Short mmCIF file of C-alpha atoms (C1' of nucleotides) in Angstrom, two decimals:
data_model
loop_
_atom_site.label_atom_id
_atom_site.label_comp_id
_atom_site.label_asym_id
_atom_site.label_seq_id
_atom_site.Cartn_x
_atom_site.Cartn_y
_atom_site.Cartn_z
CA MET V 1 -67.83 76.14 -34.41
CA PHE V 2 -69.65 79.15 -35.50
CA SER V 3 -66.52 80.79 -35.97
CA LEU V 4 -65.44 79.08 -38.70
CA LEU V 5 -68.32 80.20 -40.96
CA PHE V 6 -66.87 83.74 -40.70
CA TYR V 7 -63.13 82.35 -42.05
CA ALA V 8 -63.60 83.06 -45.66
CA LEU V 9 -64.92 86.54 -44.83
CA TYR V 10 -62.94 87.60 -41.69
CA HIS V 11 -60.13 87.11 -44.03
CA ALA V 12 -61.41 88.93 -47.65
CA ALA V 13 -62.75 91.72 -45.65
CA LYS V 14 -59.12 92.32 -43.78
CA ILE V 15 -57.95 93.35 -46.88
CA GLN V 16 -60.13 96.46 -46.72
CA ILE V 17 -60.03 96.42 -43.23
CA ILE V 18 -55.89 97.07 -42.94
CA ASN V 19 -56.09 99.75 -45.60
CA ALA V 20 -58.53 101.47 -43.80
CA ASP V 21 -56.67 100.63 -40.56
CA ASN V 22 -59.58 99.62 -38.85
CA ILE V 23 -59.74 96.21 -36.71
CA GLY V 24 -62.88 95.56 -35.85
CA THR V 25 -64.99 92.83 -35.04
CA VAL V 26 -65.64 90.44 -36.58
CA MET V 27 -68.73 90.79 -36.86
CA LEU V 28 -68.44 93.69 -38.57
CA GLU V 29 -66.56 92.69 -40.94
CA ILE V 30 -69.27 89.89 -41.58
CA LYS V 31 -71.60 92.58 -42.51
CA TYR V 32 -68.73 94.24 -44.46
CA VAL V 33 -68.49 91.18 -46.34
CA ARG V 34 -71.69 91.20 -46.51
CA LYS V 35 -71.99 94.59 -48.78
CA ASN V 36 -68.96 93.86 -50.68
CA LEU V 37 -69.61 90.16 -51.71
CA SER V 38 -68.50 90.87 -55.14
CA LEU V 39 -64.35 92.16 -53.16
CA VAL V 40 -63.76 88.86 -51.38
CA GLU V 41 -64.73 86.70 -54.77
CA GLU V 42 -62.56 88.30 -56.07
CA ALA V 43 -59.77 87.52 -54.08
CA LEU V 44 -60.03 84.31 -54.55
CA LYS V 45 -61.33 83.86 -58.48
CA ASN V 46 -57.32 85.42 -58.03
CA ARG V 47 -56.34 82.41 -56.57
CA GLY V 48 -57.49 80.69 -59.77
CA GLY V 49 -60.65 78.58 -58.69
CA HIS V 50 -64.57 80.15 -58.47
CA VAL V 51 -66.47 80.50 -55.85
CA ASP V 52 -69.81 80.94 -55.38
CA LEU V 53 -70.46 83.03 -51.69
CA SER V 54 -74.40 84.03 -52.56
CA ALA V 55 -75.04 80.63 -51.95
CA PHE V 56 -73.28 80.47 -48.44
CA MET V 57 -74.87 84.20 -47.49
CA ASP V 58 -78.07 82.88 -48.72
CA ILE V 59 -77.78 79.63 -45.52
CA GLU V 60 -75.82 81.85 -43.18
CA LYS V 61 -79.51 84.50 -44.07
CA GLY V 62 -81.17 80.99 -42.73
CA ARG V 63 -79.88 80.57 -39.85
CA ARG V 64 -79.40 83.00 -37.40
CA GLU V 65 -83.20 83.39 -38.53
CA ILE V 66 -83.75 79.64 -36.96
CA LEU V 67 -80.89 80.59 -34.67
CA GLN V 68 -83.52 83.60 -33.62
CA THR V 69 -86.66 81.73 -33.17
CA LEU V 70 -85.02 78.80 -31.49
CA GLU V 71 -83.05 81.50 -28.93
CA THR V 72 -86.05 83.04 -28.04
CA LEU V 73 -88.12 79.46 -26.98
CA GLN V 74 -85.14 77.63 -25.39
CA ASN V 75 -85.19 81.31 -23.41
CA ARG V 76 -88.67 80.59 -22.41
CA ARG V 77 -88.52 75.93 -21.60
CA ASN V 78 -85.23 77.73 -18.97
CA VAL V 79 -87.81 80.08 -18.07
CA VAL V 80 -90.61 78.61 -17.75
CA SER V 81 -88.79 74.92 -16.13
CA ALA V 82 -87.97 77.08 -13.44
CA ASP V 83 -91.41 77.36 -13.04
CA ILE V 84 -92.43 74.89 -12.66
CA ALA V 85 -89.78 73.84 -10.26
CA ARG V 86 -91.38 77.18 -7.69
CA MET V 87 -94.25 75.48 -8.75
CA LYS V 88 -93.73 71.95 -7.71
CA LYS V 89 -91.98 72.67 -5.24
CA GLU V 90 -94.83 74.95 -3.25
CA GLY V 91 -97.78 71.96 -4.39
CA VAL V 92 -99.07 73.74 -7.49
CA ASN V 93 -100.56 72.21 -10.50
CA ALA V 94 -98.21 72.52 -13.27
CA GLU V 95 -99.83 70.75 -15.77
CA ASP V 96 -100.99 73.04 -18.13
CA LEU V 97 -97.29 74.28 -17.99
CA VAL V 98 -95.36 70.69 -18.77
CA LEU V 99 -97.96 70.59 -21.69
CA GLU V 100 -96.65 73.75 -23.33
CA MET V 101 -92.98 73.28 -22.77
CA ARG V 102 -93.55 69.84 -24.24
CA ASP V 103 -94.80 70.94 -27.48
CA VAL V 104 -91.92 74.36 -27.05
CA SER V 105 -89.16 71.07 -26.09
CA ALA V 106 -90.16 70.22 -29.08
CA ARG V 107 -90.48 73.13 -31.58
CA VAL V 108 -86.64 72.75 -29.88
CA LYS V 109 -85.50 69.73 -30.63
CA GLU V 110 -87.17 70.46 -34.22
CA LEU V 111 -84.82 73.22 -34.48
CA GLU V 112 -81.69 72.73 -33.20
CA LYS V 113 -81.66 70.02 -35.88
CA GLN V 114 -81.87 72.77 -38.53
CA GLU V 115 -79.30 74.32 -36.85
CA ALA V 116 -76.89 71.46 -37.22
CA GLU V 117 -77.87 70.76 -40.27
CA ALA V 118 -77.46 74.38 -41.35
CA ASP V 119 -74.33 74.39 -39.96
CA GLU V 120 -72.82 70.95 -41.75
CA ALA V 121 -73.86 72.71 -44.76
CA MET V 122 -72.03 76.02 -44.43
CA SER V 123 -69.23 73.91 -43.71
CA ARG V 124 -68.88 72.13 -46.34
CA ILE V 125 -68.46 74.78 -47.42
CA LEU V 126 -65.94 77.13 -46.00
CA TYR V 127 -63.81 74.04 -45.58
CA THR V 128 -63.21 74.02 -49.54
CA ILE V 129 -62.72 77.95 -49.89
CA PRO V 130 -58.91 78.35 -49.44
CA ASN V 131 -57.46 81.57 -47.86
CA ILE V 132 -57.25 85.40 -48.81
CA PRO V 133 -53.69 86.11 -50.85
CA HIS V 134 -52.45 89.16 -47.89
CA ALA V 135 -53.39 92.01 -50.10
CA SER V 136 -49.06 92.40 -51.33
CA VAL V 137 -49.69 88.79 -53.26
CA PRO V 138 -48.62 89.63 -56.52
CA VAL V 139 -51.69 88.56 -59.01
CA GLY V 140 -50.75 85.76 -60.85
CA LYS V 141 -51.82 82.47 -62.90
CA ASP V 142 -49.18 79.81 -62.52
CA GLU V 143 -45.31 79.75 -61.18
CA ASN V 144 -44.25 81.75 -64.56
CA ASP V 145 -45.71 84.89 -62.75
CA ASN V 146 -43.47 83.91 -59.41
CA PRO V 147 -41.20 87.20 -58.70
CA GLU V 148 -37.35 86.90 -57.97
CA LEU V 149 -36.63 88.28 -55.30
CA ARG V 150 -33.92 87.97 -54.47
CA ARG V 151 -30.67 85.58 -55.64
CA VAL V 152 -27.64 84.70 -52.71
CA GLY V 153 -24.48 82.97 -53.72
CA GLU V 154 -22.88 81.95 -57.08
CA PRO V 155 -23.74 79.07 -58.93
CA PRO V 156 -20.67 76.77 -58.98
CA VAL V 157 -18.77 76.72 -62.61
CA PHE V 158 -17.01 73.12 -63.16
CA GLY V 159 -14.49 71.98 -65.92
CA PHE V 160 -16.54 68.92 -66.98
CA GLU V 161 -19.95 67.97 -67.19
CA PRO V 162 -21.85 68.66 -63.38
CA LYS V 163 -23.59 65.36 -63.00
CA ALA V 164 -27.41 64.18 -61.71
CA HIS V 165 -27.12 63.29 -58.64
CA TRP V 166 -28.57 60.28 -58.97
CA ASP V 167 -25.54 59.29 -61.70
CA LEU V 168 -23.46 60.53 -58.52
CA GLY V 169 -25.67 58.55 -56.07
CA GLU V 170 -25.28 55.60 -58.17
CA ASP V 171 -22.45 55.52 -58.57
CA LEU V 172 -20.78 56.63 -55.43
CA ARG V 173 -22.89 53.46 -53.78
CA ILE V 174 -24.88 56.00 -51.56
CA LEU V 175 -27.90 55.94 -52.88
CA ASP V 176 -30.06 53.14 -54.57
CA LEU V 177 -32.96 54.12 -56.06
CA GLU V 178 -33.50 50.57 -57.89
CA ARG V 179 -33.29 48.38 -54.71
CA ALA V 180 -35.71 50.33 -53.32
CA THR V 181 -38.26 49.97 -55.59
CA LYS V 182 -37.72 46.25 -54.66
CA ILE V 183 -38.80 46.61 -51.58
CA THR V 184 -41.62 49.08 -51.96
CA GLY V 185 -41.90 50.43 -55.55
CA ALA V 186 -41.33 53.45 -57.53
CA ARG V 187 -40.19 56.88 -55.35
CA PHE V 188 -38.62 55.22 -52.14
CA PRO V 189 -35.90 56.54 -50.80
CA LEU V 190 -32.43 53.55 -49.44
CA TYR V 191 -29.51 55.61 -48.32
CA LEU V 192 -26.32 53.14 -47.86
CA GLY V 193 -23.30 53.59 -45.88
CA MET V 194 -21.68 57.18 -46.30
CA GLY V 195 -25.64 58.45 -47.58
CA ALA V 196 -27.03 57.55 -44.73
CA ARG V 197 -24.62 59.04 -42.81
CA LEU V 198 -24.94 62.05 -45.26
CA GLU V 199 -28.80 62.26 -44.85
CA ARG V 200 -28.32 62.38 -40.68
CA ALA V 201 -25.72 64.65 -40.35
CA LEU V 202 -27.99 67.04 -42.57
CA ILE V 203 -30.17 66.45 -40.12
CA ASN V 204 -28.35 66.73 -37.32
CA PHE V 205 -26.94 70.44 -38.80
CA MET V 206 -30.09 71.60 -39.38
CA LEU V 207 -31.94 71.06 -35.75
CA ASP V 208 -29.05 72.30 -34.14
CA THR V 209 -29.11 75.72 -36.33
CA HIS V 210 -32.42 76.22 -35.12
CA THR V 211 -32.37 74.90 -31.49
CA GLU V 212 -28.56 76.60 -30.58
CA GLN V 213 -28.80 79.57 -32.82
CA HIS V 214 -32.79 81.01 -34.12
CA GLY V 215 -34.31 79.13 -30.89
CA TYR V 216 -36.96 77.16 -31.75
CA LYS V 217 -37.83 73.76 -29.13
CA GLU V 218 -36.81 70.93 -31.10
CA ILE V 219 -39.98 68.60 -31.08
CA ILE V 220 -41.10 65.22 -32.45
CA PRO V 221 -44.34 64.38 -33.29
CA PRO V 222 -46.29 61.51 -33.61
CA TYR V 223 -46.33 60.54 -37.45
CA ILE V 224 -49.78 59.25 -38.07
CA VAL V 225 -52.53 61.30 -37.65
CA ASN V 226 -56.22 61.89 -37.50
CA ARG V 227 -59.03 63.56 -40.15
CA ASN V 228 -59.92 66.84 -37.69
CA THR V 229 -56.28 67.13 -36.83
CA MET V 230 -56.08 67.03 -41.18
CA THR V 231 -57.90 69.03 -41.72
CA CYS V 232 -56.81 72.02 -38.46
CA THR V 233 -54.31 72.28 -41.43
CA GLY V 234 -55.87 72.40 -44.81
CA GLN V 235 -55.09 69.09 -45.72
CA LEU V 236 -58.05 68.40 -45.26
CA PRO V 237 -61.27 67.66 -46.56
CA LYS V 238 -60.25 69.21 -49.84
CA PHE V 239 -56.61 66.72 -50.45
CA GLU V 240 -57.66 63.77 -49.60
CA GLU V 241 -55.72 61.67 -52.55
CA ASP V 242 -52.73 63.22 -51.69
CA LEU V 243 -52.21 61.14 -48.77
CA PHE V 244 -51.72 57.73 -47.39
CA LYS V 245 -54.39 56.54 -45.04
CA LEU V 246 -54.30 53.67 -43.08
CA GLU V 247 -56.98 50.88 -43.93
CA GLY V 248 -59.35 50.82 -41.64
CA LEU V 249 -58.69 53.77 -39.77
CA ASP V 250 -59.57 57.01 -39.97
CA TYR V 251 -55.47 57.69 -39.72
CA PHE V 252 -53.59 59.54 -42.19
CA LEU V 253 -49.79 59.35 -42.33
CA ILE V 254 -48.43 63.69 -42.31
CA PRO V 255 -47.62 64.69 -45.24
CA THR V 256 -45.29 66.85 -43.57
CA ALA V 257 -44.46 68.18 -39.60
CA GLU V 258 -46.68 71.27 -40.30
CA VAL V 259 -49.75 68.44 -39.54
CA PRO V 260 -49.11 67.54 -36.14
CA VAL V 261 -46.30 70.68 -34.87
CA THR V 262 -48.73 73.12 -35.70
CA ASN V 263 -51.50 71.15 -33.55
CA ILE V 264 -49.88 70.81 -30.68
CA HIS V 265 -51.58 73.55 -29.23
CA GLN V 266 -55.11 73.02 -30.87
CA LYS V 267 -57.67 74.08 -28.34
CA GLU V 268 -55.73 76.80 -26.54
CA ILE V 269 -55.29 80.09 -25.49
CA LEU V 270 -52.07 80.91 -24.65
CA ALA V 271 -51.10 83.65 -23.07
CA GLU V 272 -49.43 86.54 -25.06
CA ASP V 273 -46.45 87.13 -23.56
CA ASP V 274 -45.58 83.32 -24.82
CA LEU V 275 -45.64 84.26 -28.20
CA PRO V 276 -44.11 83.19 -30.58
CA VAL V 277 -43.52 80.11 -30.27
CA LYS V 278 -41.06 78.11 -32.09
CA PHE V 279 -40.70 74.64 -32.87
CA VAL V 280 -38.91 73.07 -34.98
CA ALA V 281 -39.41 68.87 -36.40
CA CYS V 282 -37.70 66.56 -38.52
CA THR V 283 -39.93 64.11 -39.16
CA PRO V 284 -40.50 61.67 -42.80
CA CYS V 285 -43.16 63.14 -44.62
CA PHE V 286 -45.70 60.64 -46.55
CA ARG V 287 -47.37 61.60 -50.47
CA SER V 288 -48.97 59.76 -52.35
CA GLU V 289 -47.42 62.40 -55.28
CA ALA V 290 -51.53 61.92 -57.31
CA GLY V 291 -50.63 63.42 -60.53
CA SER V 292 -47.29 63.42 -60.80
CA TYR V 293 -47.12 60.44 -62.95
CA GLY V 294 -43.21 61.48 -65.14
CA LYS V 295 -42.14 64.01 -63.22
CA ASP V 296 -38.69 64.44 -61.59
CA THR V 297 -39.26 60.32 -62.40
CA ARG V 298 -35.35 60.61 -61.19
CA GLY V 299 -33.55 61.31 -58.55
CA LEU V 300 -34.39 62.25 -54.66
CA ILE V 301 -36.75 65.65 -56.19
CA ARG V 302 -40.32 63.96 -55.97
CA GLN V 303 -40.63 60.48 -53.44
CA HIS V 304 -43.24 59.51 -51.34
CA GLN V 305 -40.97 59.24 -48.54
CA PHE V 306 -38.94 62.05 -48.16
CA ASN V 307 -37.04 63.85 -44.79
CA LYS V 308 -37.54 67.57 -43.95
CA VAL V 309 -36.62 69.82 -40.69
CA GLU V 310 -40.38 71.73 -40.47
CA LEU V 311 -39.78 75.63 -38.93
CA VAL V 312 -43.03 75.68 -36.49
CA LYS V 313 -44.28 79.76 -35.49
CA LEU V 314 -47.32 80.17 -33.86
CA ALA V 315 -47.46 84.16 -34.29
CA HIS V 316 -48.95 87.28 -32.96
CA PRO V 317 -51.10 88.51 -35.32
CA ASP V 318 -49.40 92.41 -35.13
CA THR V 319 -45.75 90.80 -36.30
CA SER V 320 -46.69 87.64 -37.72
CA TYR V 321 -45.03 88.70 -41.81
CA ASP V 322 -42.06 90.30 -39.78
CA GLU V 323 -41.93 86.25 -38.22
CA LEU V 324 -42.46 85.45 -41.82
CA GLU V 325 -39.89 87.26 -42.67
CA LYS V 326 -37.35 85.90 -39.99
CA LEU V 327 -38.50 82.26 -40.49
CA THR V 328 -37.37 82.19 -44.15
CA ALA V 329 -33.69 84.27 -43.37
CA ASP V 330 -33.98 80.76 -41.10
CA ALA V 331 -34.06 78.93 -43.72
CA GLU V 332 -31.66 80.79 -45.79
CA THR V 333 -29.63 80.47 -43.27
CA ILE V 334 -28.53 76.73 -44.38
CA LEU V 335 -28.32 76.78 -47.56
CA LYS V 336 -26.11 80.28 -46.93
CA LYS V 337 -24.16 77.91 -44.01
CA LEU V 338 -24.20 74.86 -46.70
CA GLY V 339 -22.24 77.06 -49.84
CA LEU V 340 -25.25 76.63 -51.97
CA ALA V 341 -26.87 79.05 -53.93
CA TYR V 342 -30.05 80.03 -53.54
CA ARG V 343 -33.15 81.91 -54.72
CA VAL V 344 -36.15 84.00 -53.10
CA ILE V 345 -39.41 83.77 -54.91
CA THR V 346 -42.35 85.31 -53.74
CA LEU V 347 -45.66 82.67 -55.90
CA CYS V 348 -48.17 85.07 -57.50
CA THR V 349 -51.59 84.42 -55.61
CA GLY V 350 -52.56 81.56 -58.79
CA ASP V 351 -49.18 78.87 -57.45
CA MET V 352 -50.18 78.97 -53.67
CA GLY V 353 -50.92 77.06 -51.52
CA PHE V 354 -55.09 76.20 -50.19
CA SER V 355 -53.89 77.83 -46.44
CA ALA V 356 -51.36 79.91 -47.60
CA ALA V 357 -52.18 83.70 -47.47
CA LYS V 358 -47.96 85.02 -48.84
CA THR V 359 -45.70 82.47 -49.47
CA TYR V 360 -42.01 82.31 -49.92
CA ASP V 361 -39.90 79.60 -51.78
CA ILE V 362 -37.11 79.18 -51.48
CA GLU V 363 -34.41 77.25 -54.74
CA VAL V 364 -31.65 75.98 -54.46
CA TRP V 365 -28.96 75.32 -57.64
CA MET V 366 -29.32 72.27 -58.88
CA PRO V 367 -25.95 72.25 -61.60
CA GLY V 368 -27.15 68.42 -63.02
CA GLN V 369 -30.09 70.65 -64.47
CA GLY V 370 -28.83 72.99 -65.03
CA LYS V 371 -32.14 74.97 -62.43
CA TYR V 372 -32.87 76.19 -59.26
CA ARG V 373 -35.45 73.84 -57.72
CA GLU V 374 -37.11 74.86 -54.43
CA ILE V 375 -35.70 72.97 -51.06
CA SER V 376 -38.18 75.11 -49.27
CA SER V 377 -41.30 76.54 -48.68
CA CYS V 378 -42.20 79.48 -46.73
CA SER V 379 -45.83 80.32 -45.75
CA ASN V 380 -47.64 83.40 -43.29
CA PHE V 381 -50.76 81.38 -42.77
CA GLU V 382 -52.52 83.96 -40.58
CA ASP V 383 -55.64 83.05 -38.41
CA PHE V 384 -57.17 80.58 -41.26
CA GLN V 385 -55.19 77.64 -39.15
CA ALA V 386 -55.65 78.63 -36.34
CA ARG V 387 -59.20 79.36 -37.00
CA ARG V 388 -59.82 75.69 -37.33
CA ALA V 389 -57.79 74.65 -35.11
CA GLY V 390 -58.73 77.32 -32.23
CA ILE V 391 -55.21 78.11 -31.16
CA ARG V 392 -55.87 81.67 -29.83
CA PHE V 393 -54.36 83.65 -27.06
CA ARG V 394 -55.43 86.56 -25.25
CA ARG V 395 -53.71 89.94 -24.71
CA LYS V 396 -52.68 91.64 -21.91
CA GLY V 397 -54.91 93.23 -19.61
CA GLN V 398 -58.19 92.45 -21.92
CA LYS V 399 -61.33 89.72 -22.28
CA GLY V 400 -61.49 87.80 -24.59
CA SER V 401 -59.20 85.86 -26.81
CA GLU V 402 -57.91 86.29 -30.41
CA LEU V 403 -56.44 83.96 -33.11
CA VAL V 404 -52.45 83.52 -32.91
CA HIS V 405 -51.22 83.51 -36.61
CA THR V 406 -49.46 80.42 -37.30
CA LEU V 407 -46.90 80.03 -39.57
CA ASN V 408 -44.25 77.78 -41.73
CA GLY V 409 -41.46 76.94 -43.41
CA SER V 410 -39.07 73.73 -44.87
CA GLY V 411 -35.45 74.16 -43.02
CA LEU V 412 -34.66 72.38 -45.17
CA ALA V 413 -36.06 69.73 -47.28
CA VAL V 414 -33.09 67.27 -46.55
CA GLY V 415 -33.31 64.83 -49.61
CA ARG V 416 -33.36 67.91 -51.98
CA CYS V 417 -31.05 69.03 -49.79
CA PHE V 418 -28.94 65.59 -49.90
CA ALA V 419 -29.31 66.09 -53.42
CA ALA V 420 -28.00 69.44 -53.95
CA ILE V 421 -24.49 68.70 -51.84
CA LEU V 422 -23.94 66.04 -54.68
CA GLU V 423 -24.95 68.21 -57.97
CA ASN V 424 -23.07 71.34 -56.24
CA TYR V 425 -20.18 69.46 -54.59
CA GLN V 426 -19.21 66.98 -57.12
CA GLN V 427 -16.04 67.03 -58.68
CA ALA V 428 -13.60 65.23 -61.29
CA ASP V 429 -12.78 62.59 -60.50
CA GLY V 430 -16.84 61.87 -59.38
CA SER V 431 -16.33 62.19 -55.89
CA VAL V 432 -18.24 64.66 -54.10
CA LEU V 433 -16.40 66.47 -51.76
CA VAL V 434 -18.44 67.60 -47.63
CA PRO V 435 -18.74 71.02 -47.14
CA ASP V 436 -17.22 71.96 -44.66
CA ALA V 437 -20.53 73.36 -42.20
CA LEU V 438 -20.65 69.25 -42.29
CA VAL V 439 -17.52 68.27 -41.65
CA PRO V 440 -17.86 67.94 -38.41
CA TYR V 441 -21.29 66.10 -38.44
CA MET V 442 -19.36 63.45 -41.10
CA GLY V 443 -17.23 62.47 -37.83
CA GLY V 444 -14.77 64.53 -39.54
CA ALA V 445 -15.22 63.34 -43.26
CA GLN V 446 -14.18 65.54 -46.45
CA ARG V 447 -14.83 63.77 -49.05
CA ILE V 448 -17.01 61.15 -50.16
CA SER V 449 -15.89 59.03 -52.51
CA LEU V 450 -15.93 54.81 -53.86
"C1'" G Z 1 -56.67 41.16 -25.78
"C1'" G Z 2 -59.68 40.23 -20.48
"C1'" A Z 3 -61.38 42.58 -15.35
"C1'" G Z 4 -62.54 46.56 -12.92
"C1'" G Z 5 -62.25 52.37 -11.82
"C1'" A Z 6 -62.56 57.68 -13.62
"C1'" G Z 7 -62.66 61.87 -17.17
"C1'" U Z 8 -66.24 69.07 -14.21
"C1'" G Z 9 -63.74 76.35 -14.88
"C1'" G Z 10 -56.13 78.18 -15.35
"C1'" C Z 11 -55.06 73.78 -11.13
"C1'" C Z 12 -56.82 70.53 -7.72
"C1'" G Z 13 -62.12 69.84 -5.94
"C1'" A Z 14 -67.92 68.52 -3.55
"C1'" G Z 15 -71.73 68.08 -6.39
"C1'" U Z 16 -76.12 61.27 -8.45
"C1'" G Z 17 -83.40 64.68 -11.30
"C1'" G Z 18 -85.17 71.30 -10.26
"C1'" C Z 19 -82.75 78.90 -6.91
"C1'" U Z 20 -75.94 74.88 -9.64
"C1'" U Z 21 -76.42 82.25 -12.67
"C1'" A Z 22 -70.95 75.00 -10.75
"C1'" A Z 23 -70.20 75.71 -3.74
"C1'" G Z 24 -64.75 74.69 -1.84
"C1'" G Z 25 -59.74 75.60 -2.02
"C1'" C Z 26 -54.71 77.24 -5.27
"C1'" G Z 27 -53.52 79.69 -8.70
"C1'" G Z 28 -53.69 85.32 -11.63
"C1'" C Z 29 -55.01 89.58 -11.52
"C1'" G Z 30 -56.73 94.41 -8.08
"C1'" G Z 31 -56.67 96.73 -3.33
"C1'" U Z 32 -56.13 97.84 1.94
"C1'" C Z 33 -51.78 97.20 5.74
"C1'" U Z 34 -45.97 98.08 4.88
"C1'" U Z 35 -39.58 102.37 3.60
"C1'" G Z 36 -40.66 98.10 -0.45
"C1'" A Z 37 -42.14 92.12 -0.34
"C1'" A Z 38 -44.30 88.33 2.53
"C1'" A Z 39 -48.84 87.84 5.96
"C1'" A Z 40 -52.80 88.48 6.32
"C1'" C Z 41 -57.62 90.41 5.29
"C1'" C Z 42 -60.98 92.97 1.62
"C1'" G Z 43 -62.79 92.22 -3.09
"C1'" U Z 44 -62.27 90.21 -8.37
"C1'" U Z 45 -61.73 85.98 -11.96
"C1'" G Z 46 -63.65 80.07 -17.07
"C1'" A Z 47 -64.68 80.63 -22.48
"C1'" G Z 48 -67.89 81.11 -26.86
"C1'" U Z 49 -71.16 83.91 -29.26
"C1'" G Z 50 -74.48 88.52 -29.35
"C1'" U Z 51 -74.90 93.74 -29.03
"C1'" C Z 52 -74.18 100.88 -28.89
"C1'" A Z 53 -73.69 98.21 -24.29
"C1'" A Z 54 -77.28 94.41 -22.04
"C1'" A Z 55 -80.01 91.01 -22.40
"C1'" G Z 56 -80.70 86.07 -23.99
"C1'" C Z 57 -78.30 81.28 -25.70
"C1'" U Z 58 -74.15 77.33 -25.85
"C1'" C Z 59 -70.69 74.87 -23.52
"C1'" C Z 60 -69.49 70.47 -16.91
"C1'" G Z 61 -64.67 64.23 -22.41
"C1'" U Z 62 -67.48 63.10 -27.50
"C1'" G Z 63 -72.18 61.61 -29.96
"C1'" G Z 64 -77.30 60.51 -29.49
"C1'" G Z 65 -81.55 59.10 -25.38
"C1'" U Z 66 -84.85 60.07 -21.26
"C1'" U Z 67 -88.17 64.33 -19.56
"C1'" C Z 68 -91.02 69.55 -18.57
"C1'" A Z 69 -85.97 70.28 -16.85
"C1'" A Z 70 -80.14 66.65 -17.07
"C1'" A Z 71 -72.71 67.86 -14.98
"C1'" U Z 72 -77.02 64.92 -12.08
"C1'" C Z 73 -80.21 58.94 -15.50
"C1'" C Z 74 -79.99 55.86 -20.65
"C1'" U Z 75 -76.55 53.93 -24.72
"C1'" A Z 76 -72.44 54.28 -27.44
"C1'" C Z 77 -67.63 55.85 -28.86
"C1'" C Z 78 -62.96 58.45 -26.82
"C1'" U Z 79 -59.22 59.26 -23.61
"C1'" C Z 80 -56.80 58.45 -18.61
"C1'" C Z 81 -55.65 55.40 -14.29
"C1'" U Z 82 -55.85 49.88 -11.85
"C1'" C Z 83 -55.14 45.01 -11.87
"C1'" C Z 84 -53.21 40.43 -15.45
"C1'" G Z 85 -51.76 38.61 -20.30
"C1'" C Z 86 -48.90 39.79 -24.86
"C1'" C Z 87 -45.39 42.24 -26.38
"C1'" A Z 88 -39.99 46.63 -29.18
#
RNA sequence: GGAGGAGUGGCCGAGUGGCUUAAGGCGGCGGUCUUGAAAACCGUUGAGUGUCAAAGCUCCGUGGGUUCAAAUCCUACCUCCUCCGCCA
């Protein structure tokens, strides 16, 4: 719990400390932060939010003072209690000491209460402060400031006006989003026949590729998690309105497999040799999409429920950015094998998610819309989630433990991939060709037609 | 849903109020011996915080409580096990 108070400050300091080629202790860094508060606030401001750390630092200072007094009294209590035990054994009257201790204990209790209050006050602030962007992340305001890193593949050329996937899907009777509204409401998927088969084929193709060729271990996690788990990965406490919560329980539907899978090793210390831990999981994802009314109202792009294959890594801090490149490449492999054109962009400081230190988005070409749309988001969270979740490792031959770095990325969002295949592989007659890589997963079918 | 039982260090396990700074064992690490290994023997071995280093403080499922003093007593909750009932 105590370590939590360092997380923002530790990160902020690291930007400087990495440049100084000097990895110090957490304490050294918080001292550094005290002297460089404005630098920390600057880093956070680049994300678009204003964070006043001075209030936090005041509480932290008060807490240290409380702690000092508290520990002195605790020590007194421990020492004298041992004395009393000895005296009683020897039949000596210890009444004076007992009386003194009655008072000391009362003060200890009071100070413990104060310390707990200070802790809570600090946590309230800390848990709402986003991660500090990595030094290599471009400073920018919104998605318009995201630099493009590379383009791969050629968008297909059509001799006709390409249709949107929702029209293709409805016409081919493999998608029925209208009936889905009857069953539940807006923004829920209903796949039929070869559509359901294609979704399943994509899932199996992705899972097979990542497990057999990229070395990830397959996971089927719970789809419902508790509040603590949701807090560890950063969805809570700040973004509760984006989640579906179970009535009468403090449980939530997962918005991504990242949440349960990252938490598999919550509160554990791993061996250095075990790193990187690589997991892949396909789960349904549930998002309330609060505040996105009117956006992507048609089709599979923005749904309350969708399938996603997620890659998760617990990595060694020394190599986590190499792991981010590899993880991104693993996700790209799927698009390459499916023959889909895409580009990779680096999210700028203003467009990154709450927990991320650095994020690459992979965007697939959607002919129906004539633009690239996000199909994967690959991030390094450094030790932000690990600190909240208590995921540590021990360097060989060294005492103590250190936080791992966590990473994840979609590999890929299945529903959006489904949409991309319909739009990219559509034919003049309204049928859709099955990409070669998927044919074995489609029972040999090479085309979806009426 | 009903009735019982149990949660202690990486693992097993002792401990029912005061030198417990958690016995002992297994595993791990280091050493002796050996050409090497095994066996045997000797030593060592939880985490967090704190410090130049230390001392100190906290942690025996979790939260409250009793007491000068709690792994140990009380209480609520969580998890697991056994039996009964129900169920895919």
